[in-house]
Coordinates of C-alpha atoms in Angstrom, one line a residue:
X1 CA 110.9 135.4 57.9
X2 CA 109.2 138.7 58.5
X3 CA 107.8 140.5 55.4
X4 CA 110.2 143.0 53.5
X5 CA 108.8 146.5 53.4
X6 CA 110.2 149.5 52.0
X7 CA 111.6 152.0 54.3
X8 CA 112.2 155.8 53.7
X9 CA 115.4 157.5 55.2
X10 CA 115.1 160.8 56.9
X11 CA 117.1 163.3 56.4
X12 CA 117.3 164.8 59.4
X13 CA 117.0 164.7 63.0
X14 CA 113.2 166.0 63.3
X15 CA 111.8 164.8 60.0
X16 CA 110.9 160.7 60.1
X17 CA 108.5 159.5 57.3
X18 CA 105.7 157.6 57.6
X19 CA 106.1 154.8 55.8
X20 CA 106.8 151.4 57.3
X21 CA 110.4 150.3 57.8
X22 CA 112.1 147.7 55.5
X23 CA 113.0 144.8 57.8
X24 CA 116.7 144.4 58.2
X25 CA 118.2 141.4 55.0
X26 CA 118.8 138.6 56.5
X27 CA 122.3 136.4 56.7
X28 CA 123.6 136.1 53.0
X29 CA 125.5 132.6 52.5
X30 CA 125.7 132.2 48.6
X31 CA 128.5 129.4 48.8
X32 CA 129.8 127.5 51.1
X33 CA 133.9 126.5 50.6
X34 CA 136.2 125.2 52.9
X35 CA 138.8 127.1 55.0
X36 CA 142.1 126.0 55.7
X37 CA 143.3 126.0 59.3
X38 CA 144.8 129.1 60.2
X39 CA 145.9 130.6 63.2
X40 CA 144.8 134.2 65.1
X41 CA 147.0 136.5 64.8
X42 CA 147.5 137.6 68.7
X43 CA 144.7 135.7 70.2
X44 CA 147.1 132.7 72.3
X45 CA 143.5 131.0 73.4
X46 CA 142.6 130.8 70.1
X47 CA 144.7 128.3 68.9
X48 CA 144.6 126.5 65.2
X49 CA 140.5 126.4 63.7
X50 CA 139.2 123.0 62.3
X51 CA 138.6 123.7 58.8
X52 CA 134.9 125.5 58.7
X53 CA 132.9 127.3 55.4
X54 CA 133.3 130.5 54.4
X55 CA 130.3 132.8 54.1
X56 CA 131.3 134.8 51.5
X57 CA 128.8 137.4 51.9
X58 CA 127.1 139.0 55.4
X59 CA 124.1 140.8 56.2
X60 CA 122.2 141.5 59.1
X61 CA 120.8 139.0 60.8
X62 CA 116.9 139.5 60.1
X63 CA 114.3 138.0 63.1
X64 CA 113.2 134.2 63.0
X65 CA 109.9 133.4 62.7
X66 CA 110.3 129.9 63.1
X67 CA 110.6 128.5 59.5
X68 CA 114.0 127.8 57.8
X69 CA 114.8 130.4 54.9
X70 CA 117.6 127.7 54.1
X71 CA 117.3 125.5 51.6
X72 CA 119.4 122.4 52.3
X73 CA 122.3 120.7 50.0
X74 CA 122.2 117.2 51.5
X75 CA 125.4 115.4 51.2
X76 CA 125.8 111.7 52.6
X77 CA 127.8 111.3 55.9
X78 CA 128.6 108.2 56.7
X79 CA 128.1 107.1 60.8
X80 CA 128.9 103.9 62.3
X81 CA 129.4 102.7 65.6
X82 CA 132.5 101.8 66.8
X83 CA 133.4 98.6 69.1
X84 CA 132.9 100.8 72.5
X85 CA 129.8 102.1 71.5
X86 CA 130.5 105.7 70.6
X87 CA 129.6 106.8 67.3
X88 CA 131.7 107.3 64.5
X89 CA 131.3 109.9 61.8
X90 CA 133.0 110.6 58.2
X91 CA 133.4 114.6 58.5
X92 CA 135.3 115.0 54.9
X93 CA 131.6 115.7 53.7
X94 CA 129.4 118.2 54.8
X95 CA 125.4 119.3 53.9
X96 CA 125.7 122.9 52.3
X97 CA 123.6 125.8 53.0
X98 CA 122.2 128.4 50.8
X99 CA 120.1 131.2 51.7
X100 CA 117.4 132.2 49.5
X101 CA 116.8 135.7 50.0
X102 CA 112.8 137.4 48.7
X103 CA 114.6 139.1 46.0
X104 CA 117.3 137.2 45.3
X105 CA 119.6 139.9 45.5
X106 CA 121.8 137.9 47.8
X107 CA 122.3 134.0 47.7
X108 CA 122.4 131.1 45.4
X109 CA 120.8 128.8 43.5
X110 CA 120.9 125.3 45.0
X111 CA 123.6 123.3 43.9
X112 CA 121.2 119.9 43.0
X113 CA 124.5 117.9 42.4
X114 CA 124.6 118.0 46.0
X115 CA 121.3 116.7 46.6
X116 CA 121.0 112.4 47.6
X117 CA 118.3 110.7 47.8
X118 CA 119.3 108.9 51.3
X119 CA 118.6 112.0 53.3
X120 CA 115.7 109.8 55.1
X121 CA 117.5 106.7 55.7
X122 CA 120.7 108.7 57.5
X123 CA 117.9 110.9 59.8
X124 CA 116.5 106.7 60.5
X125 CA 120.2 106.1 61.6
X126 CA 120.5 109.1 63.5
X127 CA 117.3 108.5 65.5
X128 CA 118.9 104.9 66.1
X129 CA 121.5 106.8 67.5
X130 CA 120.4 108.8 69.7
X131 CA 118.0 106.3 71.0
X132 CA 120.9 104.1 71.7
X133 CA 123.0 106.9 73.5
X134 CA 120.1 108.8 75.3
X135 CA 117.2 106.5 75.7
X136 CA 113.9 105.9 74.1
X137 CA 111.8 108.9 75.7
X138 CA 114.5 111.4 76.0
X139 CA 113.1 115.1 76.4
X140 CA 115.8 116.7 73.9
X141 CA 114.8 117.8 70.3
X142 CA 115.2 115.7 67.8
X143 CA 118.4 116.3 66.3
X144 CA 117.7 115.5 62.5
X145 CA 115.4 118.5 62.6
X146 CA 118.2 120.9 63.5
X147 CA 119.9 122.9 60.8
X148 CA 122.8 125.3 61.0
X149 CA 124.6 127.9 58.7
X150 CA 127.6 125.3 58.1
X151 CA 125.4 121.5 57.7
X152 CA 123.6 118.5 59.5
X153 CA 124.7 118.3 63.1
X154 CA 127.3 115.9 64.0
X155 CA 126.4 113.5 66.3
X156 CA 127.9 113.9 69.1
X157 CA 131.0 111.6 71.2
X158 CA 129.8 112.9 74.6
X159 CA 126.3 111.7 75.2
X160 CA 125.4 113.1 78.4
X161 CA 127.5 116.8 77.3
X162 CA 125.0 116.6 74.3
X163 CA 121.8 115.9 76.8
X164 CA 123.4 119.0 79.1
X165 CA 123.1 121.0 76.5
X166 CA 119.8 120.2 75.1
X167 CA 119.0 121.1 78.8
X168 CA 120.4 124.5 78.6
X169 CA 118.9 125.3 75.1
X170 CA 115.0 124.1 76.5
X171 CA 115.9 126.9 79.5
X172 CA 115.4 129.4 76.1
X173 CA 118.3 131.7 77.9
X174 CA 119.7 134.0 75.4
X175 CA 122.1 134.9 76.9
X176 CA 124.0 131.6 78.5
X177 CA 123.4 130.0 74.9
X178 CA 125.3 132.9 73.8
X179 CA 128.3 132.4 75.6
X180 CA 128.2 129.0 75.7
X181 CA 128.8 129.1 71.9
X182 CA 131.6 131.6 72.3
X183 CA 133.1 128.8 74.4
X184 CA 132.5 126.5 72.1
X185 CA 134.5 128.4 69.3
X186 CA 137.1 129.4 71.9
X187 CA 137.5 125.0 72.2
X188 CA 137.4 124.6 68.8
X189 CA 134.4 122.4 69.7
X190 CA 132.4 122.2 66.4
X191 CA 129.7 120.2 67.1
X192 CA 129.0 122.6 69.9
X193 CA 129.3 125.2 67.6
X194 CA 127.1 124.0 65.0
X195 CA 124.6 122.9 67.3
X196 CA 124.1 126.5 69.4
X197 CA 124.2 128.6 66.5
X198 CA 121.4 126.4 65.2
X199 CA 119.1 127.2 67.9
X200 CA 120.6 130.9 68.4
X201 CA 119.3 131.8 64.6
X202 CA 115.7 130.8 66.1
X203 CA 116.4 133.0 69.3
X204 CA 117.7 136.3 68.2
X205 CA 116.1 138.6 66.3
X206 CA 116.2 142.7 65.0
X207 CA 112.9 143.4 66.3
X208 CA 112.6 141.7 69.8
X209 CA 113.7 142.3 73.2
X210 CA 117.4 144.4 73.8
X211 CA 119.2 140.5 74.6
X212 CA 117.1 139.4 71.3
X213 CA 118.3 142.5 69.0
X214 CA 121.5 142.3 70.3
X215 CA 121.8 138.2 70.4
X216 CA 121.4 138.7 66.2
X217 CA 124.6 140.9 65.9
X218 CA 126.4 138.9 68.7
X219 CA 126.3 135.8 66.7
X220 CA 127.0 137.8 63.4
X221 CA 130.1 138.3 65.2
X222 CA 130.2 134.4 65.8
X223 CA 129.8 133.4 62.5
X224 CA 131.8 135.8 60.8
X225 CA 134.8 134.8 63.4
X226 CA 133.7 131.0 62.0
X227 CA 134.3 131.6 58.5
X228 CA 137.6 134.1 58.5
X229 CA 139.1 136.9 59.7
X230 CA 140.4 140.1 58.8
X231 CA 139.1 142.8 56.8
X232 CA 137.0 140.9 54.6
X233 CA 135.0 139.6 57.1
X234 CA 134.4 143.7 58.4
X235 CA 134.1 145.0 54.9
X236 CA 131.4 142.6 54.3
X237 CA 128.9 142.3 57.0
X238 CA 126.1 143.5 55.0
X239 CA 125.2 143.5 51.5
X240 CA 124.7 147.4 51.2
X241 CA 125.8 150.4 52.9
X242 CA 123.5 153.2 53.8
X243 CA 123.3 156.4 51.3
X244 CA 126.0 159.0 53.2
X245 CA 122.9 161.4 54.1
X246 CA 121.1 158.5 55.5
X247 CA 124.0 157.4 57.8
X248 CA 124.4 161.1 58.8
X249 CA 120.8 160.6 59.4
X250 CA 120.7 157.5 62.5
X251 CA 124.2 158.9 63.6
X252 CA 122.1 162.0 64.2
X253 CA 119.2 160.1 65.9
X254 CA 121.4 158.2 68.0
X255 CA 123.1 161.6 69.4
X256 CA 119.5 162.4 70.3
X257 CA 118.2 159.4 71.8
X258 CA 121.3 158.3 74.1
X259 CA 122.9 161.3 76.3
X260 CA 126.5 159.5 75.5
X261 CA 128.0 161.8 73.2
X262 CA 126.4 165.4 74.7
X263 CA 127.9 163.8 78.2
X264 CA 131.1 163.4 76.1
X265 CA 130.7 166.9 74.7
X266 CA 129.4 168.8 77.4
X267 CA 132.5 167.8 79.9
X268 CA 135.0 168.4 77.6
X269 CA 133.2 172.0 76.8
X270 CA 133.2 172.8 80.2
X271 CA 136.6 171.8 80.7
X272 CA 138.0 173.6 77.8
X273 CA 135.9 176.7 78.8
X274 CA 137.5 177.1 82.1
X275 CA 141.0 176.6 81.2
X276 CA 140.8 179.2 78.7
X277 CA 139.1 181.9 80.5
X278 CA 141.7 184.5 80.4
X279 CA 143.1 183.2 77.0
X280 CA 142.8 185.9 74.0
X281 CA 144.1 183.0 71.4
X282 CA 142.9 179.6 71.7
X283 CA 143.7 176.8 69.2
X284 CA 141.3 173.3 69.7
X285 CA 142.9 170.9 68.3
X286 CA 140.2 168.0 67.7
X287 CA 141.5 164.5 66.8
X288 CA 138.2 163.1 65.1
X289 CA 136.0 166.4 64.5
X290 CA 133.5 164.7 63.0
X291 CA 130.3 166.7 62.2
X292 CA 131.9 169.3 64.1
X293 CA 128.7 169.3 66.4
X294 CA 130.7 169.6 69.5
X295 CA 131.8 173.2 69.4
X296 CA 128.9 174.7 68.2
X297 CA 127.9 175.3 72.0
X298 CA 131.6 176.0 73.5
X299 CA 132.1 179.0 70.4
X300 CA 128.4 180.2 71.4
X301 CA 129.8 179.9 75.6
X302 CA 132.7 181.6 74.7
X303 CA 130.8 184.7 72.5
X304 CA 128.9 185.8 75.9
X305 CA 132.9 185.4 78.4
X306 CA 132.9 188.8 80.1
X307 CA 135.5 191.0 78.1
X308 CA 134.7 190.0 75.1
X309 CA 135.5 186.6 72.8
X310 CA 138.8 185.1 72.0
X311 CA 140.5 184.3 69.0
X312 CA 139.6 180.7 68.4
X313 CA 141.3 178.7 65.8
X314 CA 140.5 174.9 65.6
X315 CA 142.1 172.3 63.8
X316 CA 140.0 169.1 62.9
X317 CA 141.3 165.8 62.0
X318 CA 138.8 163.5 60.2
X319 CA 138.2 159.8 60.3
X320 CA 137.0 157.7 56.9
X321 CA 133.4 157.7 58.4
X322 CA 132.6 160.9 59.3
X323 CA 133.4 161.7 56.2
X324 CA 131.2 159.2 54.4
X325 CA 128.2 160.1 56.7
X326 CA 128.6 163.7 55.5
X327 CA 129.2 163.4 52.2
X328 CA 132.7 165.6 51.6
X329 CA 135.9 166.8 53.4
X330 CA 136.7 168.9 56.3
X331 CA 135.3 171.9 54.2
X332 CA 132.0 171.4 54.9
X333 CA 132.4 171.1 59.0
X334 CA 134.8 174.7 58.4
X335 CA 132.5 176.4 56.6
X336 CA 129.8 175.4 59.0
X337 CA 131.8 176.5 61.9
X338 CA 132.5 179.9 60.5
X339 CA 129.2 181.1 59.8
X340 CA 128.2 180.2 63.6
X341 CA 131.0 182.1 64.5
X342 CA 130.5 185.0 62.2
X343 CA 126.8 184.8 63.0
X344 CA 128.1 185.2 67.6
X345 CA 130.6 188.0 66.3
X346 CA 133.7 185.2 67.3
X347 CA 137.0 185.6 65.6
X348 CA 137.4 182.4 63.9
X349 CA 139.7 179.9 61.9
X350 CA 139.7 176.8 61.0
X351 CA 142.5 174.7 59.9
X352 CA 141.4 171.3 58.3
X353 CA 144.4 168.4 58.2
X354 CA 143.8 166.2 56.3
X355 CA 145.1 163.0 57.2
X356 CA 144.3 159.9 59.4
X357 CA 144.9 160.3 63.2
X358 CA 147.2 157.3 63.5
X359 CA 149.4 159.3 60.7
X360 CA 149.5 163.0 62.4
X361 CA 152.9 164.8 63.3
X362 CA 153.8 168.0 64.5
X363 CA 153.9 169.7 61.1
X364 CA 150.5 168.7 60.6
X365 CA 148.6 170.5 63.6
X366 CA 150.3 174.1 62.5
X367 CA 150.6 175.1 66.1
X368 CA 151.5 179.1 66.2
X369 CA 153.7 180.7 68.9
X370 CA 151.5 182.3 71.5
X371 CA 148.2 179.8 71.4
X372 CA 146.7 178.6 74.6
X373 CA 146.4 174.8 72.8
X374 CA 143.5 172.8 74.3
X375 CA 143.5 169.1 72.6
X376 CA 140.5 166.8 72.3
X377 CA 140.5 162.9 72.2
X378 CA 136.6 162.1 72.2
X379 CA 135.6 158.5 71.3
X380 CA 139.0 158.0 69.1
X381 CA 142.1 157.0 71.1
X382 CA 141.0 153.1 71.3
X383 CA 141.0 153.4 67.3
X384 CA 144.9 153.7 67.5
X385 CA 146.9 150.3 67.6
X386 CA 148.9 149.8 70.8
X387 CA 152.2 147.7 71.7
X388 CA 149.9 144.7 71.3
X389 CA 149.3 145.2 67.6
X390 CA 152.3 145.9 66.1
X391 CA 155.4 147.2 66.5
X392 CA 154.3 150.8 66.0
X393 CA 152.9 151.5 69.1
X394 CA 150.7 155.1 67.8
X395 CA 148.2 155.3 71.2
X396 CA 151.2 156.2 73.3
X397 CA 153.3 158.1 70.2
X398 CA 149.8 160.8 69.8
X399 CA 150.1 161.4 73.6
X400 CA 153.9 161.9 73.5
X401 CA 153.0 164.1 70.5
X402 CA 150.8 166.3 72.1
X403 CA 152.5 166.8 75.3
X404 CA 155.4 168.5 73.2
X405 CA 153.1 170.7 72.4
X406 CA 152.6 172.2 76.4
X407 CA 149.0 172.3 75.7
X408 CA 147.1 174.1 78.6
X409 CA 144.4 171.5 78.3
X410 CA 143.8 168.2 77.3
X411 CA 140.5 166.5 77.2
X412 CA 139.2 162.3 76.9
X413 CA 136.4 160.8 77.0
X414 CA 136.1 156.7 76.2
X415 CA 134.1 154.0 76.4
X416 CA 134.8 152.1 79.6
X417 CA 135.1 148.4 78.3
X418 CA 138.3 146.0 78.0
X419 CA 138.2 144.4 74.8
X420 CA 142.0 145.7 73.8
X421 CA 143.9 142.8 75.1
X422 CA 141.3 140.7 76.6
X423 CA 141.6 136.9 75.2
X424 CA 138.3 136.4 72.9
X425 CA 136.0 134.8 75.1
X426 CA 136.4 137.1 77.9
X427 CA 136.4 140.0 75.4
X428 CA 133.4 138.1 73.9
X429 CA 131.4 138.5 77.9
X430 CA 132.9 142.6 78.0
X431 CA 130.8 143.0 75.0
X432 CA 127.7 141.5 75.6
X433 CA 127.3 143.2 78.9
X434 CA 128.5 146.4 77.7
X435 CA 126.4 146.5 74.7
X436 CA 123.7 145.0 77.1
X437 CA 123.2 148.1 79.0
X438 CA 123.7 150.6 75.5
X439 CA 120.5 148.4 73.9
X440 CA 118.2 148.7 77.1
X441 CA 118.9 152.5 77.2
X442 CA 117.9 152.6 73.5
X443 CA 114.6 151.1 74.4
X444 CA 113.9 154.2 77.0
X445 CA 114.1 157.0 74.4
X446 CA 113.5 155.3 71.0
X447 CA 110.3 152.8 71.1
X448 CA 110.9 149.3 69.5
X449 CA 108.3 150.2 66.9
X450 CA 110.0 152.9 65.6
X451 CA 110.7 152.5 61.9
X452 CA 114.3 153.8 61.5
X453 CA 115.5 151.9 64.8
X454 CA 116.8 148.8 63.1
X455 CA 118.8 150.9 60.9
X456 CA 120.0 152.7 64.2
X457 CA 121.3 149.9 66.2
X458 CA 122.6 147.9 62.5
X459 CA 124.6 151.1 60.9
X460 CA 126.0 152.6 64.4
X461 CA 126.7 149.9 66.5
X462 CA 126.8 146.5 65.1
X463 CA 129.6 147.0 63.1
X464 CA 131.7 148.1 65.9
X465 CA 130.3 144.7 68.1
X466 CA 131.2 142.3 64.8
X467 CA 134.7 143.7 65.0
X468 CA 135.4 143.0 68.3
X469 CA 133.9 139.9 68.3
X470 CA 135.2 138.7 64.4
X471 CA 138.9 140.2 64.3
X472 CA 141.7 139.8 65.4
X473 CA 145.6 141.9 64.4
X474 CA 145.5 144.9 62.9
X475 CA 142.0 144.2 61.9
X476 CA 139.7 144.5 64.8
X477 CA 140.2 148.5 65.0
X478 CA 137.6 148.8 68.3
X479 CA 140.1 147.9 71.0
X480 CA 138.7 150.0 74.2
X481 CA 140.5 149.8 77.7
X482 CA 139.2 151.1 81.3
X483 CA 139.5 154.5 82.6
X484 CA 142.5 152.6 85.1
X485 CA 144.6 152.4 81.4
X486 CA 144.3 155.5 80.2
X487 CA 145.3 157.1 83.4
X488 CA 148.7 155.2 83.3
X489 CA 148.8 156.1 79.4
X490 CA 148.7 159.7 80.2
X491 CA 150.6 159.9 83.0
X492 CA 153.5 157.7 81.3
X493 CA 152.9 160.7 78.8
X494 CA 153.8 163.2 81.3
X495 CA 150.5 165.0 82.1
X496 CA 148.8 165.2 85.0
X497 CA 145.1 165.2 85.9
X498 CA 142.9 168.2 85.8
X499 CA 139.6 168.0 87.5
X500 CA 136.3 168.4 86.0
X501 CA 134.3 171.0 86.9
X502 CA 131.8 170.6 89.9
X503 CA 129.5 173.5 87.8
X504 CA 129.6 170.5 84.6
X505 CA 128.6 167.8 86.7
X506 CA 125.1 169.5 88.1
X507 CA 124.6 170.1 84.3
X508 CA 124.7 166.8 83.4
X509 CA 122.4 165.7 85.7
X510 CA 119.9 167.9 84.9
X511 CA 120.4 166.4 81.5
X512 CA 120.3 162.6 82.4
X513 CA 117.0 163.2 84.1
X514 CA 115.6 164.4 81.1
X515 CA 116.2 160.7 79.9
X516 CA 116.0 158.2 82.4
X517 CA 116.1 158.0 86.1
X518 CA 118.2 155.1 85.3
X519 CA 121.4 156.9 84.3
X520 CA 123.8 157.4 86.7
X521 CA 126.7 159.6 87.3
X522 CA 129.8 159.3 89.3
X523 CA 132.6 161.9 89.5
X524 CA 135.7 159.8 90.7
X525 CA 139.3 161.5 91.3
X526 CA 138.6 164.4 89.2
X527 CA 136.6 162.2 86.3
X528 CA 132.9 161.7 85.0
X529 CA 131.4 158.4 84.7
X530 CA 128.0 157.7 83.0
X531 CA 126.4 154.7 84.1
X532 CA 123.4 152.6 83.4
X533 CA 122.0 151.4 86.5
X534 CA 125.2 149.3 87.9
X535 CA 127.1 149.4 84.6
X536 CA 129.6 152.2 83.4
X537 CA 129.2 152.7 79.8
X538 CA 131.5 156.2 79.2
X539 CA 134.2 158.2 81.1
X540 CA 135.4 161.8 80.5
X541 CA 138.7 163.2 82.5
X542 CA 141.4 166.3 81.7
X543 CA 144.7 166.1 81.9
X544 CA 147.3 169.0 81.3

């Protein structure tokens, strides 16, 4: 493993120490237990698991260096050969696996009651083995050296599907390894399983090339689907969560080094702006506010509007992590706002409600009589559980919800992925190309050296790729669906589309160039879409 170092936070978006950074804790696997078979919740290719260990604690993956950090709880398994010549296996026992972690602030001890003195003589009969099945000079790795989080490789009842895959694992691809475990798990193949994620802990790592970085949280995602799911499996993915002003902190450097939230932001300004041009009372009403970051530069637009300012009055619903990352309630982001707007000579009010978005009704917006209402969805509606969740259906209730309210303007911008109902291994591919594309733009603006990167990529993104990959039910909370969706969504709702300003869209140009010749930007049917190269990551539209 890679030497732990300590690591300073910054505090803010400028200010970066200069002390090295502490490399990313590594899987944490204190005991292993067994898992009864269960069944996923609304995932038909799933079907019922084989019984598989539960990791009872996660942390990030941390890079492989090529020696085993696992010590290993040898347990005899008995194989035989069976009259047609295929091996036979007794499965009831399993080797256990326990990671022992530098500081030993994760792991545990090694259980020496599950330690035999016969470990040599089985690897003998496994050689035998595979001998028998694949030849005496077959090019494949020996199998007795391969460990995995969950025991000893099985040997396997398909010879030549075990020699194709030895074939794909010596082609070192990432990325077909990758999915070729997802399909595995999607099978219920568990030798497969076991076998790929042994090589794919020796492939991916936190410091390497965007596949690499993005291979380790991919197949956090794997093994955490493996052991559980649910909540427990998302609650627990690392060992310790940042300090609230060091969260605030990558959030912050992530807004800087991607242009996917100011594209987001600056759309939805410029929408806004125009609708209420003649408007003396305006009332935002902002479904996850945040930071409040994004109307910092519409109240400072709307303090320079020929005839003077209007009377703006925004509401701001808050999500559990915004409010982590900044360390209080909705008072902070008012009183924030107000001083800006005292400071441009703005009317200005701001109502905070207090409760989650999925919960909202009318009472809770306080919507006055005479208000030009503009409402903004920005990175939230695929939060809300659909018809496929549950039988409270709250992505289509909000839009119904707002529409009552005749707002003049309403604004969305979303990821453009299909991981809502997608069965797991196609949702499994949607993620590691869209996630494929958002790690090589990282590399662009925030160099691979950089020393709070890691912390980056682990505390704003991997989380959201372990859900998608690990949950299922009400659980898995990041269910994202293509522009195509949403338009029926709204339109179902009533609304109908309001095209983006032409004046936005040379705006955001300017801005992509100041990152990368290699965004792109599309304006289709009155919408905004922000690409890398061939891929769309994020899509912005108005609807009234």
């Amino acid at each position: 493993m890679h030497p732990s170092q300590k690591q300073k936070f910054s505090n803010g978006l400028q200010r970066f120490s200069d002390e090295p950074v502490r490399e990313v804790v590594s899987y944490c696997m204190p005991t292993i237990q067994s898992l009864e078979p269960h069944s996923c919740s609304d995932d038909s290719s799933q079907g019922t698991h084989p019984s598989v260990p539960i990791f009872e604690q996660y942390c990030t993956l941390e890079s492989h260096s090529g020696t085993s950090g696992y010590a290993i709880n040898n347990s005899p398994s008995t194989v035989s050969i069976s009259p047609n010549g295929s091996p036979e296996q007794d499965t009831e026992s399993f080797p256990v696996y326990s990671h022992q972690s530098s500081d030993n602030t994760c792991g545990s001890p090694v259980n020496e009651s599950c330690l035999t003195d016969d470990v040599d003589d089985l690897r003998h009969k496994i050689r035998e083995l595979e001998t028998a099945m694949l030849g005496p000079h077959s090019d494949t790795p020996d199998i007795c050296s391969i460990t995995n989080p969950v025991g000893i490789v099985q040997i396997p009842y398909d010879a030549e599907k075990y020699k194709q895959m030895m074939e794909m694992i010596s082609r070192w691809d990432l990325k077909e390894v990758l999915c070729a475990c997802a399909k595995a798990i999607e099978e219920n193949d568990r030798f497969t399983t076991e076998l790929l994620m042994s090589h794919l802990q020796q492939m991916v790592s936190v410091n390497g090339e965007p596949i690499q970085r993005l291979g380790a949280y991919m197949l956090e995602g794997l093994v955490a689907r493996l052991a559980s799911s649910g909540s427990s499996i998302y609650k627990a993915l690392r060992c310790k969560e940042p300090a609230s002003a060091e969260l605030l902190s990558y959030m912050h450097i992530l807004y800087e080094v991607c242009p996917y939230f100011k594209f987001g932001y600056m759309s939805a300004n410029g929408a806004i702006a125009e609708a209420m041009k003649d408007e003396n009372e305006v009332h935002i009403i902002d479904f996850m506010i945040a930071q409040g970051s994004q109307w910092i530069t519409l109240i400072q637009g709307l303090a320079a509007r020929p005839g003077g300012p209007p009377k703006i009055r925004i509401t701001g619903i808050d999500d559990s992590t915004s409010a982590y990352a900044r360390g209080g309630g909705l008072d902070i982001v008012g009183n924030r706002l107000s001083k800006l707007a005292e400071s441009c000579k703005v009317p200005f009010e701001f109502n905070a409600a207090r409760i989650p978005a999925a919960e909202v009704q009318l009472e809770d917006l306080g919507v006055r009589p005479g208000e030009a209402i503009a409402v903004n969805f920005a990175l939230m509606l695929h939060h809300m559980p659909d018809e496929s969740v549950g039988g409270q259906n709250h992505r289509d209730r909000l839009l119904r919800l707002v529409k009552s309210l005749s707002p003049k303007l309403v604004t969305l911008v979303e990821q453009e992925s299909n991981t809502n109902t997608a069965p797991f291994f196609h949702r499994f591919l949607e993620t590691l190309n869209y996630y494929m594309a958002i790690f090589e733009s990282i590399d662009v603006t925030l160099p691979r050296d950089h020393k709070e990167r890691i912390n980056v990529e682990q505390f704003c993104l991997a989380r959201d790729i372990v859900n998608i990959i690990a949950c299922e039910g009400a659980e898995r909370v990041e269910r994202h669906e293509l522009l195509g969706k949403w338009k029926s969504r709204f339109m179902m709702a009533g609304f109908t589309p309001y095209p983006l300003s032409s004046l936005v869209n040379a705006t955001i140009k300017t801005l992509l160039k100041s990152y990368s010749e290699k965004y792109t930007l599309e304006e289709r049917d009155g919408a905004f879409l922000l690409g890398w190269l061939d891929r769309v990551l994020v899509t912005s539209c108005a609807w009234q």
